[in-house]
Coordinates of C-alpha atoms in Angstrom, one line a residue:
Chain Q
M1 CA 7.0 -17.8 -31.1
V2 CA 6.3 -18.4 -27.4
N3 CA 8.3 -16.5 -24.8
H4 CA 8.2 -17.3 -21.1
I5 CA 9.0 -14.6 -18.5
D6 CA 9.4 -15.5 -14.9
L7 CA 8.8 -12.2 -13.1
S8 CA 10.7 -13.3 -10.0
S9 CA 13.8 -13.8 -12.1
V10 CA 13.3 -10.5 -13.9
L11 CA 13.0 -8.8 -10.5
K12 CA 16.2 -10.3 -9.1
R13 CA 18.1 -9.5 -12.3
S14 CA 16.8 -6.0 -12.9
V15 CA 16.4 -4.7 -9.3
C16 CA 18.0 -6.8 -6.6
A17 CA 18.9 -10.4 -6.2
L18 CA 17.6 -10.4 -2.6
Y19 CA 14.1 -9.3 -3.3
S20 CA 11.1 -11.6 -3.7
N21 CA 8.3 -9.1 -3.7
L22 CA 7.0 -6.9 -6.4
V23 CA 6.5 -3.6 -4.5
T24 CA 7.0 0.1 -5.3
R25 CA 6.5 1.9 -8.5
P26 CA 10.2 2.2 -9.4
T27 CA 10.6 -1.5 -9.1
G28 CA 7.6 -2.1 -11.3
A29 CA 9.0 0.3 -13.9
A30 CA 12.4 -1.4 -13.9
V31 CA 10.8 -4.9 -14.3
R32 CA 8.5 -3.6 -17.2
T33 CA 11.5 -2.0 -18.9
E34 CA 13.3 -5.4 -18.8
I35 CA 10.3 -7.2 -20.2
E36 CA 10.0 -4.6 -23.0
L37 CA 13.7 -5.1 -23.8
Q38 CA 13.0 -8.8 -24.2
L39 CA 9.9 -8.1 -26.3
G40 CA 12.0 -5.9 -28.6
Q41 CA 14.3 -8.8 -29.3
L42 CA 11.4 -11.0 -30.4
G43 CA 9.8 -11.0 -33.9
P44 CA 6.7 -8.9 -34.7
Q45 CA 4.5 -11.9 -33.8
A46 CA 5.0 -13.3 -30.3
L47 CA 3.0 -14.8 -27.4
T48 CA 4.6 -14.1 -24.0
I49 CA 3.7 -16.0 -20.8
I50 CA 4.1 -13.7 -17.8
D51 CA 4.6 -15.9 -14.8
F52 CA 3.9 -14.8 -11.3
S53 CA 4.5 -18.2 -9.7
H54 CA 7.5 -17.2 -7.6
V55 CA 6.5 -13.7 -6.7
G56 CA 5.6 -12.9 -3.1
A57 CA 3.6 -9.8 -2.6
L58 CA 2.4 -7.6 -5.4
D59 CA 1.2 -4.1 -4.6
F60 CA -1.0 -1.8 -6.6
S61 CA 1.8 0.5 -7.7
C62 CA 3.8 -2.4 -9.1
A63 CA 0.7 -4.0 -10.7
D64 CA 0.0 -0.7 -12.4
E65 CA 3.6 -0.4 -13.7
I66 CA 4.0 -3.9 -14.9
V67 CA 0.6 -5.3 -15.9
A68 CA -1.4 -2.2 -16.8
K69 CA 1.4 -0.3 -18.6
L70 CA 2.6 -3.4 -20.4
L71 CA -0.9 -4.0 -21.8
L72 CA -1.5 -0.3 -22.6
S73 CA 1.8 0.0 -24.4
S74 CA 1.0 -3.1 -26.4
I75 CA -2.4 -1.8 -27.4
A76 CA -1.2 1.7 -28.3
N77 CA 1.9 0.6 -30.2
P78 CA 1.1 -0.3 -33.9
E79 CA 4.4 -2.2 -34.2
R80 CA 3.2 -4.6 -31.5
Q81 CA -0.1 -5.4 -33.1
D82 CA 0.7 -9.1 -33.0
V83 CA 2.2 -9.2 -29.5
Y84 CA 0.1 -11.1 -27.0
F85 CA 0.2 -12.0 -23.4
V86 CA -1.0 -14.9 -21.2
F87 CA -0.7 -14.4 -17.4
R88 CA -0.3 -17.3 -15.0
G89 CA 0.8 -18.2 -11.4
M90 CA -1.2 -15.5 -9.7
T91 CA -2.5 -15.9 -6.1
D92 CA -5.7 -14.3 -4.8
S93 CA -3.7 -11.4 -3.4
H94 CA -2.0 -10.8 -6.7
L95 CA -5.4 -10.8 -8.4
D96 CA -6.7 -8.2 -5.9
A97 CA -4.0 -5.8 -7.0
I98 CA -4.2 -6.7 -10.7
E99 CA -8.0 -6.5 -10.8
T100 CA -8.0 -3.0 -9.3
V101 CA -5.6 -1.7 -11.9
L102 CA -7.2 -3.4 -14.8
E103 CA -10.6 -1.9 -13.9
R104 CA -9.1 1.5 -13.5
H105 CA -7.7 1.4 -17.0
G106 CA -10.5 -0.6 -18.7
L107 CA -8.2 -3.5 -19.5
A108 CA -8.5 -7.3 -19.5
L109 CA -6.1 -10.1 -19.7
V110 CA -6.0 -13.8 -20.5
Y111 CA -5.5 -15.7 -17.3
D112 CA -4.2 -19.3 -17.3
R113 CA -5.3 -21.0 -14.1
G114 CA -3.7 -24.3 -15.1
A115 CA -5.3 -27.6 -15.9
D116 CA -6.8 -26.2 -19.1
D117 CA -8.7 -23.5 -17.1
V118 CA -8.2 -20.4 -19.1
R119 CA -10.4 -17.3 -18.7
L120 CA -10.5 -13.6 -19.1
F121 CA -9.9 -11.4 -16.1
G122 CA -10.4 -7.7 -15.6
D123 CA -12.7 -5.2 -17.2
I124 CA -14.8 -7.1 -19.7
D125 CA -18.6 -6.9 -20.3
P126 CA -20.7 -10.1 -20.4
A127 CA -21.2 -10.0 -24.2
G128 CA -17.4 -9.7 -24.8
R129 CA -16.7 -12.5 -22.4
E130 CA -19.3 -14.8 -24.0
A131 CA -17.9 -14.1 -27.5
W132 CA -14.3 -14.7 -26.3
E133 CA -15.4 -18.0 -24.6
A134 CA -17.1 -19.1 -27.8
V135 CA -14.0 -18.5 -29.8
F136 CA -11.9 -20.2 -27.2
N137 CA -14.1 -23.3 -26.9
C138 CA -14.6 -23.8 -30.7
G139 CA -11.0 -23.3 -31.4
G140 CA -11.6 -20.2 -33.5
G141 CA -13.3 -19.3 -36.8
P142 CA -14.8 -16.4 -38.8
A143 CA -17.2 -13.9 -37.3
D144 CA -20.3 -15.4 -38.9
E145 CA -19.6 -18.7 -37.3
I146 CA -19.0 -17.1 -33.9
A147 CA -22.2 -15.1 -34.4
A148 CA -24.2 -18.3 -34.9
T149 CA -22.6 -20.0 -31.9
V150 CA -23.3 -17.0 -29.6
G151 CA -26.7 -16.3 -31.2
I152 CA -26.1 -12.7 -32.2
S153 CA -26.0 -10.9 -35.6
C154 CA -22.9 -11.1 -37.7
E155 CA -22.4 -7.3 -37.4
E156 CA -22.7 -7.5 -33.6
A157 CA -20.2 -10.4 -33.5
S158 CA -17.8 -8.6 -35.9
A159 CA -17.8 -5.5 -33.6
L160 CA -17.3 -7.6 -30.5
L161 CA -14.5 -9.7 -31.9
E162 CA -12.7 -6.7 -33.4
D163 CA -12.8 -5.0 -30.0
L164 CA -11.4 -8.2 -28.4
R165 CA -8.6 -8.3 -31.0
R166 CA -7.8 -4.6 -30.4
R167 CA -7.5 -5.4 -26.7
R168 CA -5.0 -8.3 -27.6
L169 CA -7.4 -11.0 -26.3
L170 CA -8.0 -12.5 -29.7
M171 CA -5.7 -12.9 -32.7
R172 CA -7.0 -12.6 -36.3
T173 CA -5.7 -15.1 -38.8
E174 CA -6.7 -15.9 -42.3
A175 CA -9.2 -18.5 -41.0
G176 CA -10.8 -16.0 -38.6
Y177 CA -10.5 -15.2 -35.0
V178 CA -8.4 -17.3 -32.5
A179 CA -8.4 -16.9 -28.8
V180 CA -5.1 -16.0 -27.1
R181 CA -4.2 -19.1 -25.0
P182 CA -1.2 -20.8 -23.6
V183 CA 0.7 -23.0 -26.0
S184 CA 2.6 -25.9 -24.7
Chain O
M1 CA 12.5 30.4 27.2
T2 CA 12.1 26.7 27.1
T3 CA 8.6 25.1 27.2
L4 CA 8.0 21.7 28.7
I5 CA 5.7 19.6 26.6
N6 CA 4.1 16.9 28.6
V7 CA 3.6 13.5 27.0
P8 CA 0.5 11.7 28.5
P9 CA 0.9 8.5 30.4
T10 CA -0.7 6.6 27.5
L11 CA 0.5 7.8 24.1
D12 CA -1.5 6.8 21.0
D13 CA -3.1 8.5 18.0
K14 CA -5.8 10.1 20.2
T15 CA -3.7 11.3 23.1
F16 CA -0.9 12.6 20.8
E17 CA -3.4 15.4 20.2
Q18 CA -2.7 16.6 23.7
V19 CA 1.0 17.0 22.8
L20 CA 0.1 18.9 19.7
D21 CA -2.4 21.1 21.7
Q22 CA 0.5 22.2 23.9
L23 CA 2.7 23.0 20.8
A24 CA 0.1 24.9 18.9
P25 CA 0.3 28.2 20.8
L26 CA 4.2 28.3 20.6
P27 CA 6.2 30.0 17.9
A28 CA 7.8 27.4 15.7
D29 CA 11.3 28.4 16.8
D30 CA 10.6 28.2 20.5
K31 CA 12.9 25.8 22.4
I32 CA 10.9 22.9 23.8
I33 CA 11.6 19.9 26.0
V34 CA 9.4 16.8 25.4
D35 CA 8.8 15.3 28.8
A36 CA 7.9 11.6 28.6
R37 CA 9.0 10.8 32.2
H38 CA 5.6 9.7 33.3
T39 CA 4.6 7.9 30.1
R40 CA 3.9 4.2 30.7
W41 CA 2.8 3.0 27.3
A42 CA 3.0 4.2 23.7
S43 CA 1.6 2.8 20.5
P44 CA 3.6 2.6 17.3
Y45 CA 1.8 5.8 16.2
G46 CA 2.8 7.6 19.4
L47 CA 6.5 6.6 19.0
T48 CA 6.8 7.5 15.3
A49 CA 4.8 10.7 15.9
L50 CA 7.3 11.7 18.6
L51 CA 10.2 11.3 16.1
T52 CA 8.2 13.3 13.5
L53 CA 7.6 16.0 16.1
A54 CA 11.3 16.5 16.6
Q55 CA 11.8 16.7 12.8
S56 CA 9.2 19.4 12.6
R57 CA 11.1 21.8 14.9
P58 CA 13.9 24.0 13.6
D59 CA 15.9 23.6 16.8
R60 CA 16.7 20.2 18.3
P61 CA 14.2 19.7 21.2
G62 CA 15.1 18.3 24.5
F63 CA 13.7 14.9 25.7
Y64 CA 13.1 13.3 29.0
P65 CA 12.8 9.6 28.5
P66 CA 10.3 7.5 30.5
E67 CA 11.3 6.8 34.1
S68 CA 9.7 3.4 34.1
E69 CA 12.2 0.7 33.4
T70 CA 9.7 -1.5 31.7
T71 CA 8.5 1.3 29.4
G72 CA 12.1 2.3 28.7
S73 CA 13.1 -1.3 27.8
Y74 CA 10.1 -1.6 25.5
W75 CA 10.9 1.7 23.7
A76 CA 14.5 0.5 23.3
R77 CA 13.2 -2.7 21.7
T78 CA 11.2 -0.7 19.2
D79 CA 14.5 1.2 18.3
F80 CA 12.9 4.4 19.4
Y81 CA 16.0 5.6 21.2
K82 CA 18.3 4.7 18.4
H83 CA 16.5 7.2 16.2
A84 CA 15.5 9.7 18.9
E85 CA 19.0 10.3 20.0
E86 CA 19.7 11.8 16.6
L87 CA 16.7 14.1 16.8
Y88 CA 16.5 15.0 20.4
E89 CA 18.9 16.3 23.0
F90 CA 18.5 13.7 25.8
H91 CA 18.1 14.7 29.4
G92 CA 18.4 11.7 31.7
K93 CA 19.4 8.1 30.8
A94 CA 17.6 6.1 28.2
Q95 CA 17.4 2.3 28.5
R96 CA 20.0 1.0 26.1
S97 CA 20.2 -2.8 26.4
P98 CA 16.7 -4.4 26.4
P99 CA 16.3 -7.5 28.4
H100 CA 15.8 -10.5 26.1
R101 CA 12.2 -11.7 25.9
E102 CA 9.6 -12.5 23.2
S103 CA 8.9 -9.3 21.4
D104 CA 5.6 -8.1 20.1
V105 CA 7.4 -5.7 17.8
L106 CA 6.7 -6.9 14.3
L107 CA 8.8 -4.2 12.7
E108 CA 11.0 -1.9 14.7
I109 CA 10.7 1.8 13.9
T110 CA 12.3 2.1 10.5
P111 CA 13.1 5.2 8.5
I112 CA 11.6 5.4 5.0
V113 CA 13.5 7.7 2.7
Q114 CA 13.7 5.8 -0.6
S115 CA 12.0 2.9 -2.5
A116 CA 14.7 0.5 -1.3
D117 CA 13.5 1.1 2.3
V118 CA 10.0 -0.1 1.4
H119 CA 11.5 -3.2 -0.2
N120 CA 13.5 -3.9 2.9
V121 CA 10.5 -3.4 5.2
V122 CA 8.4 -5.8 3.2
E123 CA 11.1 -8.4 2.9
R124 CA 11.8 -8.2 6.7
I125 CA 8.3 -8.4 7.9
Q126 CA 6.8 -11.2 5.9
K127 CA 7.7 -14.2 8.1
K128 CA 6.8 -12.5 11.3
A129 CA 3.6 -11.2 9.8
Q130 CA 2.5 -14.6 8.8
E131 CA 3.0 -15.9 12.4
I132 CA 1.1 -13.1 13.9
L133 CA -1.7 -12.8 11.5
M134 CA -2.5 -16.5 11.2
G135 CA -1.2 -17.7 14.6
K136 CA -2.4 -15.0 16.9
L137 CA -5.0 -13.0 15.1
N138 CA -6.7 -16.0 13.5
L139 CA -6.7 -14.4 10.0
D140 CA -6.4 -16.7 7.0
S141 CA -3.3 -17.2 4.9
S142 CA -4.3 -14.7 2.3
S143 CA -4.1 -11.9 4.8
T144 CA -0.3 -11.9 4.9
M145 CA 0.2 -10.8 1.4
R146 CA -2.6 -8.3 1.6
F147 CA -1.2 -6.9 4.8
T148 CA 2.2 -6.6 3.1
M149 CA 0.6 -4.8 0.2
A150 CA -1.1 -2.3 2.5
L151 CA 2.1 -1.7 4.3
S152 CA 4.0 -1.1 1.1
E153 CA 1.4 1.3 -0.2
A154 CA 1.4 3.2 3.1
C155 CA 5.1 3.6 3.0
Q156 CA 5.2 4.7 -0.6
N157 CA 3.1 7.6 0.2
I158 CA 6.0 9.1 2.2
I159 CA 8.4 8.7 -0.8
E160 CA 6.0 10.1 -3.4
H161 CA 4.2 12.8 -1.4
A162 CA 5.9 13.8 1.8
G163 CA 9.0 15.5 0.3
C164 CA 11.1 14.2 3.1
G165 CA 11.7 10.9 4.9
G166 CA 9.3 9.4 7.4
W167 CA 8.9 6.5 9.8
V168 CA 7.1 3.2 9.9
A169 CA 6.5 0.8 12.8
V170 CA 4.4 -2.3 13.2
Q171 CA 3.4 -3.9 16.5
T172 CA 0.9 -6.2 17.9
Y173 CA -0.6 -6.0 21.4
T174 CA -3.5 -6.9 23.4
W175 CA -6.0 -4.1 23.4
Q176 CA -7.5 -3.9 26.9
Q177 CA -9.6 -0.8 26.4
R178 CA -11.5 -2.0 23.3
L179 CA -12.4 -5.3 21.8
N180 CA -12.6 -7.1 25.1
G181 CA -8.8 -7.6 25.3
R182 CA -8.5 -9.0 21.8
R183 CA -5.1 -8.7 20.1
V184 CA -4.6 -6.2 17.3
V185 CA -1.8 -5.5 14.8
V186 CA -1.1 -1.8 14.2
I187 CA 0.8 -0.2 11.3
A188 CA 1.9 3.4 11.9
V189 CA 3.4 5.6 9.2
C190 CA 4.3 9.2 10.0
D191 CA 6.1 11.9 8.3
A192 CA 6.7 15.6 8.8
G193 CA 6.5 16.5 5.1
V194 CA 4.2 18.7 3.0
G195 CA 0.9 16.9 3.9
F196 CA -2.0 16.0 1.7
R197 CA -3.3 19.5 1.1
Q198 CA -0.1 20.9 -0.2
S199 CA 0.7 17.8 -2.1
L200 CA -2.7 18.0 -4.0
E201 CA -2.2 21.8 -4.4
S202 CA 1.0 21.1 -6.4
S203 CA -1.0 19.2 -9.0
P204 CA -1.5 21.3 -12.2
A205 CA -4.8 19.4 -12.7
R206 CA -6.3 20.4 -9.3
R207 CA -9.7 21.8 -9.7
L208 CA -10.2 25.0 -7.7
R209 CA -13.1 24.8 -5.2
D210 CA -15.0 27.3 -3.2
R211 CA -14.0 25.3 -0.1
W212 CA -10.6 23.9 0.3
N213 CA -8.9 22.8 3.5
D214 CA -7.1 19.9 5.1
A215 CA -10.2 17.8 5.6
I216 CA -11.3 18.1 1.9
A217 CA -7.8 17.3 0.8
L218 CA -7.8 14.2 3.0
E219 CA -11.2 13.1 1.6
D220 CA -10.1 13.6 -1.9
A221 CA -6.9 11.5 -1.5
V222 CA -8.0 8.8 0.9
L223 CA -11.7 8.3 -0.1
N224 CA -11.8 9.4 -3.7
G225 CA -8.4 8.3 -5.0
V226 CA -7.3 11.8 -6.1
S227 CA -3.5 12.1 -6.6
R228 CA -1.2 15.0 -7.5
F229 CA 0.0 12.8 -10.3
T230 CA -2.3 13.1 -13.3
D231 CA -1.9 9.7 -14.9
K232 CA -4.8 7.3 -14.6
G233 CA -2.9 4.7 -12.7
R234 CA -2.4 6.9 -9.6
G235 CA -4.4 7.1 -6.5
Q236 CA -5.0 3.3 -6.1
G237 CA -3.0 2.8 -3.0
F238 CA -5.6 4.1 -0.6
A239 CA -8.3 2.2 -2.4
G240 CA -6.3 -0.9 -1.8
M241 CA -5.6 -0.2 1.8
R242 CA -9.3 0.6 2.5
K243 CA -10.3 -2.7 0.8
F244 CA -7.9 -4.7 3.0
V245 CA -8.9 -2.9 6.2
S246 CA -12.6 -3.3 5.5
H247 CA -12.2 -7.0 4.7
W248 CA -10.6 -7.7 8.1
D249 CA -12.9 -5.3 10.1
G250 CA -10.1 -3.0 10.7
K251 CA -9.6 0.8 10.9
L252 CA -7.7 3.2 8.7
S253 CA -7.2 6.7 10.1
V254 CA -5.2 9.5 8.4
R255 CA -4.3 12.8 9.9
S256 CA -2.8 15.7 8.0
G257 CA -2.5 19.4 8.9
T258 CA -5.5 20.2 11.0
A259 CA -7.8 17.3 10.0
R260 CA -8.2 13.6 10.6
I261 CA -10.5 11.1 8.8
V262 CA -11.3 7.5 9.4
A263 CA -12.0 5.7 6.2
S264 CA -14.7 3.5 7.7
V265 CA -15.5 3.5 11.4
P266 CA -15.6 -0.1 12.7
D267 CA -18.4 -1.3 15.0
W268 CA -15.8 -2.1 17.7
D269 CA -14.8 1.6 18.0
P270 CA -18.1 3.5 18.4
D271 CA -16.4 6.5 19.9
E272 CA -14.4 7.1 16.7
M273 CA -15.3 10.0 14.4
A274 CA -15.3 9.7 10.7
R275 CA -14.0 13.3 10.3
E276 CA -12.4 15.8 12.6
E277 CA -11.5 19.3 11.7
G278 CA -9.9 22.2 13.5
L279 CA -7.2 20.1 15.2
S280 CA -3.9 21.6 16.3
P281 CA -1.7 21.9 13.2
F282 CA 1.0 19.4 12.6
P283 CA 3.1 19.1 9.4
G284 CA 3.0 16.0 7.1
A285 CA 0.8 13.0 7.3
Q286 CA 0.2 10.4 10.0
L287 CA -1.5 7.1 9.1
Q288 CA -2.6 4.2 11.2
I289 CA -4.0 0.9 10.2
T290 CA -5.5 -1.3 13.0
I291 CA -6.5 -4.9 12.3
P292 CA -8.2 -6.8 15.2
Q293 CA -8.0 -10.5 16.1
R294 CA -10.7 -12.4 14.4
V295 CA -13.2 -14.2 16.6
A296 CA -15.4 -17.1 15.4

């Protein structure tokens, strides 16, 4: 199931209809609470697009409350093992704030830049990024196939892919690992 | 006995120290009159700090407004009198109806008490900020949102740490003394709250040190991202402000208690000191961000 959340609408609905900027920690907490309510109404497997397109400014406090805490709670909550996020519509200034909080917490996210340009953003080492890109580009597969594509041992690939899955950047299916990506 | 506290002719973050030096020897409950009759110019820092000064006194101080009509009308346009009349007992007439002319006040002096105030400040300033930053300071379009972000974080410090309300003001002006008359935009955020040292002392996770004073507390918070809140996501606001300021060759200075630090001293202000200690004590925290006009 694919769920689309326009953050600007959530802000107007949950905090104030007149606001267009995601600033202050209480605002971030209110927006995240609203998102989590929506997630609670979805099934155990869901892909949610978090859309910043209509958001003005985003400060660090709000980025921490919304992006970091949403990802952290998803990773920590066993009931949300199959809940995934794709982020889109971010400007350079949004990315400034988001990058800082992701690095602070050791998190990464899937970033849809549009026109089939999807990449990882945040705290991710080169090996993890290469493995994720291999899975993304080949459309997915078992660890041994990804290992052959990247040119590493099967054990190394398994560890990398499992770590990416734990961080909600890959999904694991019967056919192997699949990259989290926007679905039209 | 009432003591007259002279406000210097030019009031900014540096010369405000002269005001504090006059206050330092006085008992906290002494009656004072703040005399700004001969003041000709004040930065947003100077004006917000004057309001903060009044908040820091147990008894309502007296106030002589500037005699100069031009100065008075400018102070009126910044909304200084609107707030000062609630905090000071006025002696003499303050300018009430400013003549209409193009204003370089980006954001009039605004009280910050709760999160909604930060939202209102951010919403109000965006259009004007875009005009000034891009049109007059030659910064690129991305600067507006980052400026807003820095402003928001600076204001939030009052709510989360000061323990009482504070003030914010944003103005732009041509800086004759420095930068060869280039324009600057200045954000000033002042409060008379608990200050950095006491805020950090309230943290259960604070490590005890052999040396602990206002300057170390400032360095911990502003340079090292230490917060009284223990969760990992805290303390990022100053890192973000420093990044923004450094990118645009600006200056971030923070004063608290008896110390003042400048996060990174810009080349255009060689007289600035990275760290000052032993200043006259003043409650709360006073922050200033200065962004200069960009030259090709």
